[in-house]
Short mmCIF file of C-alpha atoms and ligand atoms in Angstrom, two decimals:
data_model
loop_
_atom_site.label_atom_id
_atom_site.label_comp_id
_atom_site.label_asym_id
_atom_site.label_seq_id
_atom_site.Cartn_x
_atom_site.Cartn_y
_atom_site.Cartn_z
CA UNK A 13 166.84 156.79 87.80
CA UNK A 14 167.08 153.36 86.23
CA UNK A 15 170.53 154.25 84.96
CA UNK A 16 171.77 155.07 88.41
CA UNK A 17 170.31 151.85 89.80
CA UNK A 18 172.05 149.86 87.09
CA UNK A 19 175.30 151.60 87.85
CA UNK A 20 174.97 150.85 91.56
CA UNK A 21 174.59 147.16 90.80
CA UNK A 22 177.55 147.21 88.45
CA UNK A 23 179.71 149.06 90.96
CA UNK A 24 178.75 146.69 93.75
CA UNK A 25 179.61 143.78 91.53
CA UNK A 26 182.98 145.34 90.81
CA UNK A 27 183.98 146.56 94.27
CA UNK A 28 182.33 144.46 96.96
CA UNK A 29 184.48 141.44 97.78
CA UNK A 30 182.87 138.32 96.29
CA UNK A 31 182.90 136.50 99.63
CA UNK A 32 180.92 139.38 101.16
CA UNK A 33 178.51 139.59 98.21
CA UNK A 34 177.75 135.89 98.64
CA UNK A 35 177.05 136.23 102.38
CA UNK A 36 173.63 136.75 103.94
CA UNK A 37 173.51 139.19 106.86
CA UNK A 38 173.04 137.58 110.28
CA UNK A 39 169.33 136.73 110.27
CA UNK A 40 167.19 138.24 113.02
CA UNK A 41 163.48 137.43 112.55
CA UNK A 42 160.78 139.97 113.41
CA UNK A 43 159.59 139.04 116.89
CA UNK A 44 157.05 141.79 117.47
CA UNK A 45 154.35 140.49 119.79
CA UNK A 46 155.86 137.01 119.93
CA UNK A 47 156.86 134.82 122.86
CA UNK A 48 160.58 135.03 122.20
CA UNK A 49 162.33 131.73 122.84
CA UNK A 50 164.88 131.97 120.03
CA UNK A 51 167.82 134.05 121.23
CA UNK A 52 168.86 132.84 124.69
CA UNK A 53 167.69 136.00 126.41
CA UNK A 54 166.87 136.15 130.11
CA UNK A 55 163.06 136.61 130.23
CA UNK A 56 162.97 138.30 133.64
CA UNK A 57 162.70 142.02 134.16
CA UNK A 58 164.06 143.86 137.18
CA UNK A 59 162.25 144.56 140.44
CA UNK A 60 160.59 148.02 140.26
CA UNK A 61 162.79 149.45 143.01
CA UNK A 62 165.90 148.53 141.06
CA UNK A 63 164.55 150.05 137.85
CA UNK A 64 163.89 153.30 139.69
CA UNK A 65 167.48 153.39 141.01
CA UNK A 66 168.83 152.62 137.56
CA UNK A 67 166.86 155.52 136.09
CA UNK A 68 168.41 157.78 138.72
CA UNK A 69 171.88 156.58 137.75
CA UNK A 70 171.13 157.21 134.08
CA UNK A 71 169.94 160.74 134.84
CA UNK A 72 173.59 161.66 135.43
CA UNK A 73 174.71 160.49 132.01
CA UNK A 74 176.46 163.22 130.06
CA UNK A 75 175.57 162.44 126.49
CA UNK A 76 177.35 165.56 125.23
CA UNK A 77 180.65 163.97 126.29
CA UNK A 78 182.45 160.99 124.84
CA UNK A 79 182.48 157.99 127.16
CA UNK A 80 185.57 157.03 129.13
CA UNK A 81 187.64 155.12 126.53
CA UNK A 82 188.53 152.29 128.92
CA UNK A 83 185.44 152.04 131.14
CA UNK A 84 187.59 151.54 134.26
CA UNK A 85 184.66 151.45 136.68
CA UNK A 86 182.98 148.69 134.69
CA UNK A 87 186.22 146.71 134.65
CA UNK A 88 186.71 147.08 138.39
CA UNK A 89 183.16 145.86 139.03
CA UNK A 90 183.68 142.95 136.60
CA UNK A 91 186.86 141.91 138.40
CA UNK A 92 184.94 141.60 141.65
CA UNK A 93 181.86 139.89 140.26
CA UNK A 94 183.62 137.47 137.90
CA UNK A 95 186.61 136.97 140.25
CA UNK A 96 189.18 138.01 137.69
CA UNK A 97 192.74 137.79 138.99
CA UNK A 98 194.72 141.07 138.93
CA UNK A 99 197.40 139.44 136.75
CA UNK A 100 194.94 139.23 133.83
CA UNK A 101 193.63 142.14 131.83
CA UNK A 102 190.10 142.80 130.59
CA UNK A 103 189.13 144.06 127.14
CA UNK A 104 185.52 145.14 126.61
CA UNK A 105 183.58 144.79 123.37
CA UNK A 106 180.22 145.86 122.01
CA UNK A 107 179.01 142.35 122.75
CA UNK A 108 181.34 139.39 122.44
CA UNK A 109 180.60 139.51 118.71
CA UNK A 110 182.83 142.57 118.51
CA UNK A 111 185.56 140.81 120.46
CA UNK A 112 185.51 137.87 118.03
CA UNK A 113 185.94 140.41 115.24
CA UNK A 114 188.83 142.19 116.98
CA UNK A 115 190.62 138.90 117.59
CA UNK A 116 190.15 137.83 113.97
CA UNK A 117 191.38 141.18 112.65
CA UNK A 118 194.45 140.97 114.88
CA UNK A 119 195.56 137.63 113.45
CA UNK A 120 194.21 137.90 109.89
CA UNK A 121 196.47 137.73 106.86
CA UNK A 122 197.31 135.61 103.87
CA UNK A 123 196.82 131.90 104.61
CA UNK A 124 195.65 132.63 108.14
CA UNK A 125 193.00 130.21 109.31
CA UNK A 126 190.15 130.29 111.84
CA UNK A 127 189.16 126.83 113.06
CA UNK A 128 186.16 125.77 115.14
CA UNK A 129 184.21 122.60 115.80
CA UNK A 130 180.86 122.55 113.98
CA UNK A 131 178.03 123.08 114.58
CA UNK A 132 178.93 125.96 116.85
CA UNK A 133 178.34 129.71 117.06
CA UNK A 134 177.88 130.90 113.48
CA UNK A 135 179.69 134.20 113.98
CA UNK A 136 183.09 132.44 114.10
CA UNK A 137 182.67 131.49 110.46
CA UNK A 138 180.99 134.73 109.40
CA UNK A 139 183.63 136.95 111.00
CA UNK A 140 186.45 134.89 109.49
CA UNK A 141 184.90 135.73 106.12
CA UNK A 142 184.42 139.40 107.02
CA UNK A 143 188.13 139.81 107.67
CA UNK A 144 189.22 137.75 104.68
CA UNK A 145 190.43 134.70 106.61
CA UNK A 146 190.00 131.07 105.68
CA UNK A 147 187.71 129.07 107.92
CA UNK A 148 187.72 125.38 108.75
CA UNK A 149 184.77 123.80 110.53
CA UNK A 150 185.58 120.43 112.06
CA UNK A 151 182.44 118.31 112.48
CA UNK A 152 181.45 117.14 115.93
CA UNK A 153 180.38 113.51 116.29
CA UNK A 154 176.72 112.62 115.75
CA UNK A 155 176.29 112.94 119.54
CA UNK A 156 177.79 116.47 119.33
CA UNK A 157 180.97 115.43 121.12
CA UNK A 158 184.39 116.65 120.04
CA UNK A 159 186.06 114.27 117.62
CA UNK A 160 189.48 114.65 119.20
CA UNK A 161 191.48 112.76 116.59
CA UNK A 162 189.85 114.71 113.77
CA UNK A 163 190.38 118.02 115.57
CA UNK A 164 194.05 117.23 116.23
CA UNK A 165 194.68 116.19 112.64
CA UNK A 166 192.98 119.34 111.25
CA UNK A 167 194.92 121.54 113.66
CA UNK A 168 198.14 119.83 112.56
CA UNK A 169 197.26 120.28 108.89
CA UNK A 170 195.83 123.81 108.96
CA UNK A 171 198.00 125.37 111.68
CA UNK A 172 195.15 127.73 112.67
CA UNK A 173 195.85 131.25 113.85
CA UNK A 174 192.86 130.99 116.16
CA UNK A 175 190.56 128.23 117.41
CA UNK A 176 187.18 129.11 118.94
CA UNK A 177 185.76 126.71 121.50
CA UNK A 178 182.32 127.61 122.87
CA UNK A 179 181.79 125.98 126.27
CA UNK A 180 178.93 125.20 126.73
CA UNK A 181 178.56 125.03 122.98
CA UNK A 182 175.83 126.85 121.07
CA UNK A 183 173.61 125.34 119.63
CA UNK A 184 174.27 121.92 121.18
CA UNK A 185 174.37 123.06 124.82
CA UNK A 186 177.00 120.55 125.91
CA UNK A 187 180.51 120.57 127.37
CA UNK A 188 183.25 118.64 125.65
CA UNK A 189 185.32 117.57 128.65
CA UNK A 190 188.50 118.98 130.13
CA UNK A 191 190.85 116.33 128.78
CA UNK A 192 189.93 116.91 125.13
CA UNK A 193 189.94 120.68 125.57
CA UNK A 194 193.43 120.59 127.08
CA UNK A 195 194.74 118.44 124.24
CA UNK A 196 193.37 120.93 121.71
CA UNK A 197 194.80 123.98 123.45
CA UNK A 198 198.19 122.26 123.68
CA UNK A 199 198.14 121.26 120.00
CA UNK A 200 197.07 124.67 118.67
CA UNK A 201 199.91 126.81 117.33
CA UNK A 202 197.85 130.02 117.54
CA UNK A 203 195.34 131.48 119.96
CA UNK A 204 192.55 129.47 121.55
CA UNK A 205 189.50 131.46 122.60
CA UNK A 206 187.29 129.70 125.09
CA UNK A 207 183.90 131.33 124.65
CA UNK A 208 182.03 131.05 127.94
CA UNK A 209 178.90 132.92 126.89
CA UNK A 210 176.72 130.49 128.90
CA UNK A 211 178.89 130.32 132.00
CA UNK A 212 176.01 131.42 134.25
CA UNK A 213 174.20 128.12 133.63
CA UNK A 214 177.02 125.64 134.26
CA UNK A 215 179.57 124.75 136.91
CA UNK A 216 182.29 124.54 134.27
CA UNK A 217 184.69 127.48 134.52
CA UNK A 218 187.90 127.74 132.52
CA UNK A 219 189.13 131.11 133.77
CA UNK A 220 191.87 129.54 135.90
CA UNK A 221 193.26 127.75 132.83
CA UNK A 222 194.78 131.11 131.86
CA UNK A 223 197.54 130.19 134.33
CA UNK A 224 198.30 127.03 132.36
CA UNK A 225 198.43 128.18 128.74
CA UNK A 226 200.17 131.11 127.02
CA UNK A 227 197.84 130.86 123.98
CA UNK A 228 194.49 130.94 125.82
CA UNK A 229 191.97 133.77 126.10
CA UNK A 230 188.62 133.57 127.89
CA UNK A 231 185.56 135.33 126.50
CA UNK A 232 182.39 136.11 128.46
CA UNK A 233 179.32 138.26 127.90
CA UNK A 234 176.63 139.90 130.00
CA UNK A 235 174.06 139.08 127.30
CA UNK A 236 172.88 135.70 128.55
CA UNK A 237 172.84 136.73 132.20
CA UNK A 238 170.10 139.26 131.51
CA UNK A 239 171.72 142.23 129.79
CA UNK A 240 171.56 141.40 126.09
CA UNK A 241 170.41 144.92 125.31
CA UNK A 242 173.54 146.45 126.84
CA UNK A 243 175.94 144.77 124.41
CA UNK A 244 178.87 144.12 126.73
CA UNK A 245 181.39 141.40 125.89
CA UNK A 246 184.39 140.63 128.07
CA UNK A 247 187.75 139.26 126.99
CA UNK A 248 190.13 138.14 129.74
CA UNK A 249 193.75 137.18 129.32
CA UNK A 250 197.40 138.03 129.47
CA UNK A 251 197.92 141.83 129.30
CA UNK A 252 200.38 141.42 126.43
CA UNK A 253 197.79 139.69 124.20
CA UNK A 254 195.08 142.18 125.09
CA UNK A 255 197.39 145.13 124.45
CA UNK A 256 197.75 143.98 120.85
CA UNK A 257 194.05 143.26 120.30
CA UNK A 258 193.09 146.55 121.96
CA UNK A 259 194.85 148.46 119.18
CA UNK A 260 192.05 147.40 116.82
CA UNK A 261 189.24 148.47 119.11
CA UNK A 262 187.46 151.60 117.91
CA UNK A 263 187.73 154.41 120.47
CA UNK A 264 184.69 154.76 122.74
CA UNK A 265 183.17 151.39 121.75
CA UNK A 266 181.42 151.13 125.13
CA UNK A 267 179.00 154.05 125.23
CA UNK A 268 178.06 156.16 128.25
CA UNK A 269 174.68 154.53 128.80
CA UNK A 270 176.20 151.05 128.68
CA UNK A 271 178.96 152.01 131.09
CA UNK A 272 176.54 153.49 133.63
CA UNK A 273 174.06 150.63 133.27
CA UNK A 274 176.70 147.90 133.46
CA UNK A 275 178.25 149.48 136.52
CA UNK A 276 174.81 149.64 138.14
CA UNK A 277 173.85 146.10 137.16
CA UNK A 278 177.15 144.66 138.40
CA UNK A 279 176.53 146.30 141.78
CA UNK A 280 173.28 144.32 141.92
CA UNK A 281 174.55 141.14 140.36
CA UNK A 282 172.83 138.94 142.94
CA UNK A 283 169.55 139.73 141.17
CA UNK A 284 170.90 138.18 137.95
CA UNK A 285 172.42 135.26 139.83
CA UNK A 286 169.05 134.39 141.32
CA UNK A 287 167.42 134.64 137.91
CA UNK A 288 170.00 132.46 136.17
CA UNK A 289 169.84 129.89 138.99
CA UNK A 290 166.07 129.70 138.52
CA UNK A 291 166.48 129.37 134.73
CA UNK A 292 168.94 126.52 135.31
CA UNK A 293 166.31 124.82 137.47
CA UNK A 294 163.67 125.46 134.81
CA UNK A 295 165.97 123.95 132.18
CA UNK A 296 166.01 120.64 134.05
CA UNK A 297 162.21 120.63 134.33
CA UNK A 298 161.67 121.65 130.72
CA UNK A 299 164.08 118.98 129.52
CA UNK A 300 162.02 116.29 131.27
CA UNK A 301 158.74 117.74 130.06
CA UNK A 302 159.92 118.00 126.44
CA UNK A 303 161.30 114.48 126.55
CA UNK A 304 157.86 113.24 127.59
CA UNK A 305 156.28 114.63 124.41
CA UNK A 306 155.78 112.19 121.53
CA UNK A 307 158.49 112.18 118.86
CA UNK A 308 160.97 114.60 120.47
CA UNK A 309 164.54 113.76 121.44
CA UNK A 310 166.04 116.25 123.90
CA UNK A 311 169.79 116.65 124.34
CA UNK A 312 171.43 117.37 127.69
CA UNK A 313 172.29 121.02 128.10
CA UNK A 314 174.48 123.10 130.39
CA UNK A 315 173.15 126.36 128.98
CA UNK A 316 169.87 128.32 129.01
CA UNK A 317 168.52 126.53 125.96
CA UNK A 318 167.66 123.00 124.87
CA UNK A 319 168.40 121.34 121.56
CA UNK A 320 165.61 119.02 120.43
CA UNK A 321 165.28 116.71 117.47
CA UNK A 322 161.92 115.99 115.87
CA UNK A 323 160.98 112.94 113.87
CA UNK A 324 162.49 113.08 110.37
CA UNK A 325 161.19 115.94 108.24
CA UNK A 326 159.03 117.49 110.98
CA UNK A 327 161.18 120.36 112.30
CA UNK A 328 160.26 123.05 109.75
CA UNK A 329 156.52 122.43 110.10
CA UNK A 330 156.72 122.43 113.88
CA UNK A 331 158.71 125.66 113.87
CA UNK A 332 156.16 127.25 111.52
CA UNK A 333 153.19 126.00 113.55
CA UNK A 334 154.63 127.48 116.75
CA UNK A 335 155.25 130.75 114.94
CA UNK A 336 151.59 130.75 113.86
CA UNK A 337 150.61 130.55 117.53
CA UNK A 338 152.96 133.43 118.41
CA UNK A 339 155.94 131.45 119.71
CA UNK A 340 159.36 132.00 118.21
CA UNK A 341 162.01 129.30 118.57
CA UNK A 342 165.10 128.69 116.41
CA UNK A 343 164.97 126.34 113.46
CA UNK A 344 168.38 124.70 113.06
CA UNK A 345 167.32 122.09 110.54
CA UNK A 346 169.02 122.96 107.27
CA UNK A 347 171.82 124.99 108.86
CA UNK A 348 174.27 122.08 109.24
CA UNK A 349 174.05 118.39 108.29
CA UNK A 350 174.43 117.32 111.93
CA UNK A 351 171.45 119.48 112.88
CA UNK A 352 168.93 117.78 110.60
CA UNK A 353 165.46 117.90 112.22
CA UNK A 354 166.75 120.04 115.08
CA UNK A 355 165.21 123.01 116.85
CA UNK A 356 166.61 125.15 119.67
CA UNK A 357 164.43 126.40 122.49
CA UNK A 358 165.48 129.08 124.97
CA UNK A 359 164.46 128.26 128.53
CA UNK A 360 162.12 130.79 130.14
CA UNK A 361 160.18 130.99 133.39
CA UNK A 362 157.52 128.42 134.16
CA UNK A 363 154.46 130.16 132.66
CA UNK A 364 156.17 130.72 129.29
CA UNK A 365 157.63 127.20 129.27
CA UNK A 366 154.16 125.81 129.91
CA UNK A 367 152.74 127.85 127.03
CA UNK A 368 155.41 126.42 124.77
CA UNK A 369 154.79 122.87 125.97
CA UNK A 370 151.04 123.15 125.45
CA UNK A 371 151.52 124.48 121.90
CA UNK A 372 154.08 121.82 121.10
CA UNK A 373 151.91 119.05 122.45
CA UNK A 374 148.95 120.23 120.42
CA UNK A 375 150.96 120.35 117.19
CA UNK A 376 152.74 117.05 117.82
CA UNK A 377 149.49 115.26 118.51
CA UNK A 378 147.49 116.76 115.67
CA UNK A 379 150.10 117.00 112.88
C1 PLP B 12 178.70 130.96 122.01
C2 PLP B 12 178.32 132.39 121.84
N1 PLP B 12 179.26 133.33 121.88
C3 PLP B 12 178.96 134.63 121.72
C4 PLP B 12 177.66 135.05 121.51
C5 PLP B 12 177.39 136.51 121.28
O1 PLP B 12 177.12 137.17 122.45
P1 PLP B 12 177.03 138.74 122.54
O2 PLP B 12 175.61 139.05 122.77
O3 PLP B 12 177.91 139.10 123.72
O4 PLP B 12 177.58 139.33 121.27
C6 PLP B 12 176.64 134.11 121.46
C7 PLP B 12 175.26 134.54 121.21
O5 PLP B 12 174.36 133.79 120.96
C8 PLP B 12 176.98 132.75 121.62
O6 PLP B 12 176.04 131.79 121.56
#
């Protein structure tokens, strides 16, 4: 047995690409029994009557058959709900993570570069590595704004094949302003993907910019609205771009249960709109309440989470203390120099926010 084990290690060392061997898999902590405020999920369930109707819809699922390869009914419903112009096409992914991967695979090659402001969504960098591309992270300012001059000079130097711009940005929660975004899109030789994962929590909406730029794609997801478990990401853009990217999509990537459930949920989208509107209201309240706690700086957010900074050196202990009391938030301290002493808190409904505030207050006052 030992021999085989040794051989496995040797073979891995020989065959697995070094940049993959040196990567850690995307970390997902065990959240069993915890108050989960770490992953920007919608905390609300569905009204019972809706759940019953959904179960009826699922009863018709034919799991012996492959799903429709293009999920046309889901796309039609998305067009209505998201107001997607008929001149643009839609490509669906198993979450927007899969779409990021498809885009990267489509443009990858020797000396092909992915560029993104940092800190931002970590999958841009990870996926660039997966597909063997170079990655350049361009630091935001200390206030998490875009450093336009730096971005423009890096774009000029690196000539990126794709630039990812998350708006609102994760984990900072802010918007970077139309003027800077336009300058970046105009300066980028390759594709620009505007990742609007948190669109439900902001008035900003860049879908109409597709009319202005031949190198722009818009990415959305149903995850943050309340359907993270479905895994449905949405890429919108010129049919010619999407035709190319679609070639890399594995057949049947959107399974039967997801197609039926998404179709059903989109027919009842007002339920999610009410929930996200309430979470947006709760975000404003929670921001004020967190800011009133001793030693916490809270950053403005246009998303369903808040970035907070503790006093120097306190973030890890606070994160651990909350975990002890059964509350899971995201520790960002240590993940990027600009995020020193930072934590990210997903906004929930009032009772859960109050539980978080009480636990935080206790730890901040006693530590
Ligand atoms: C900016 C951004 N884009 C994309 C995603 C991934 O979303 P999905 O669940 O659709 O894969 C996230 C998830 O946190 C995100 O923050």
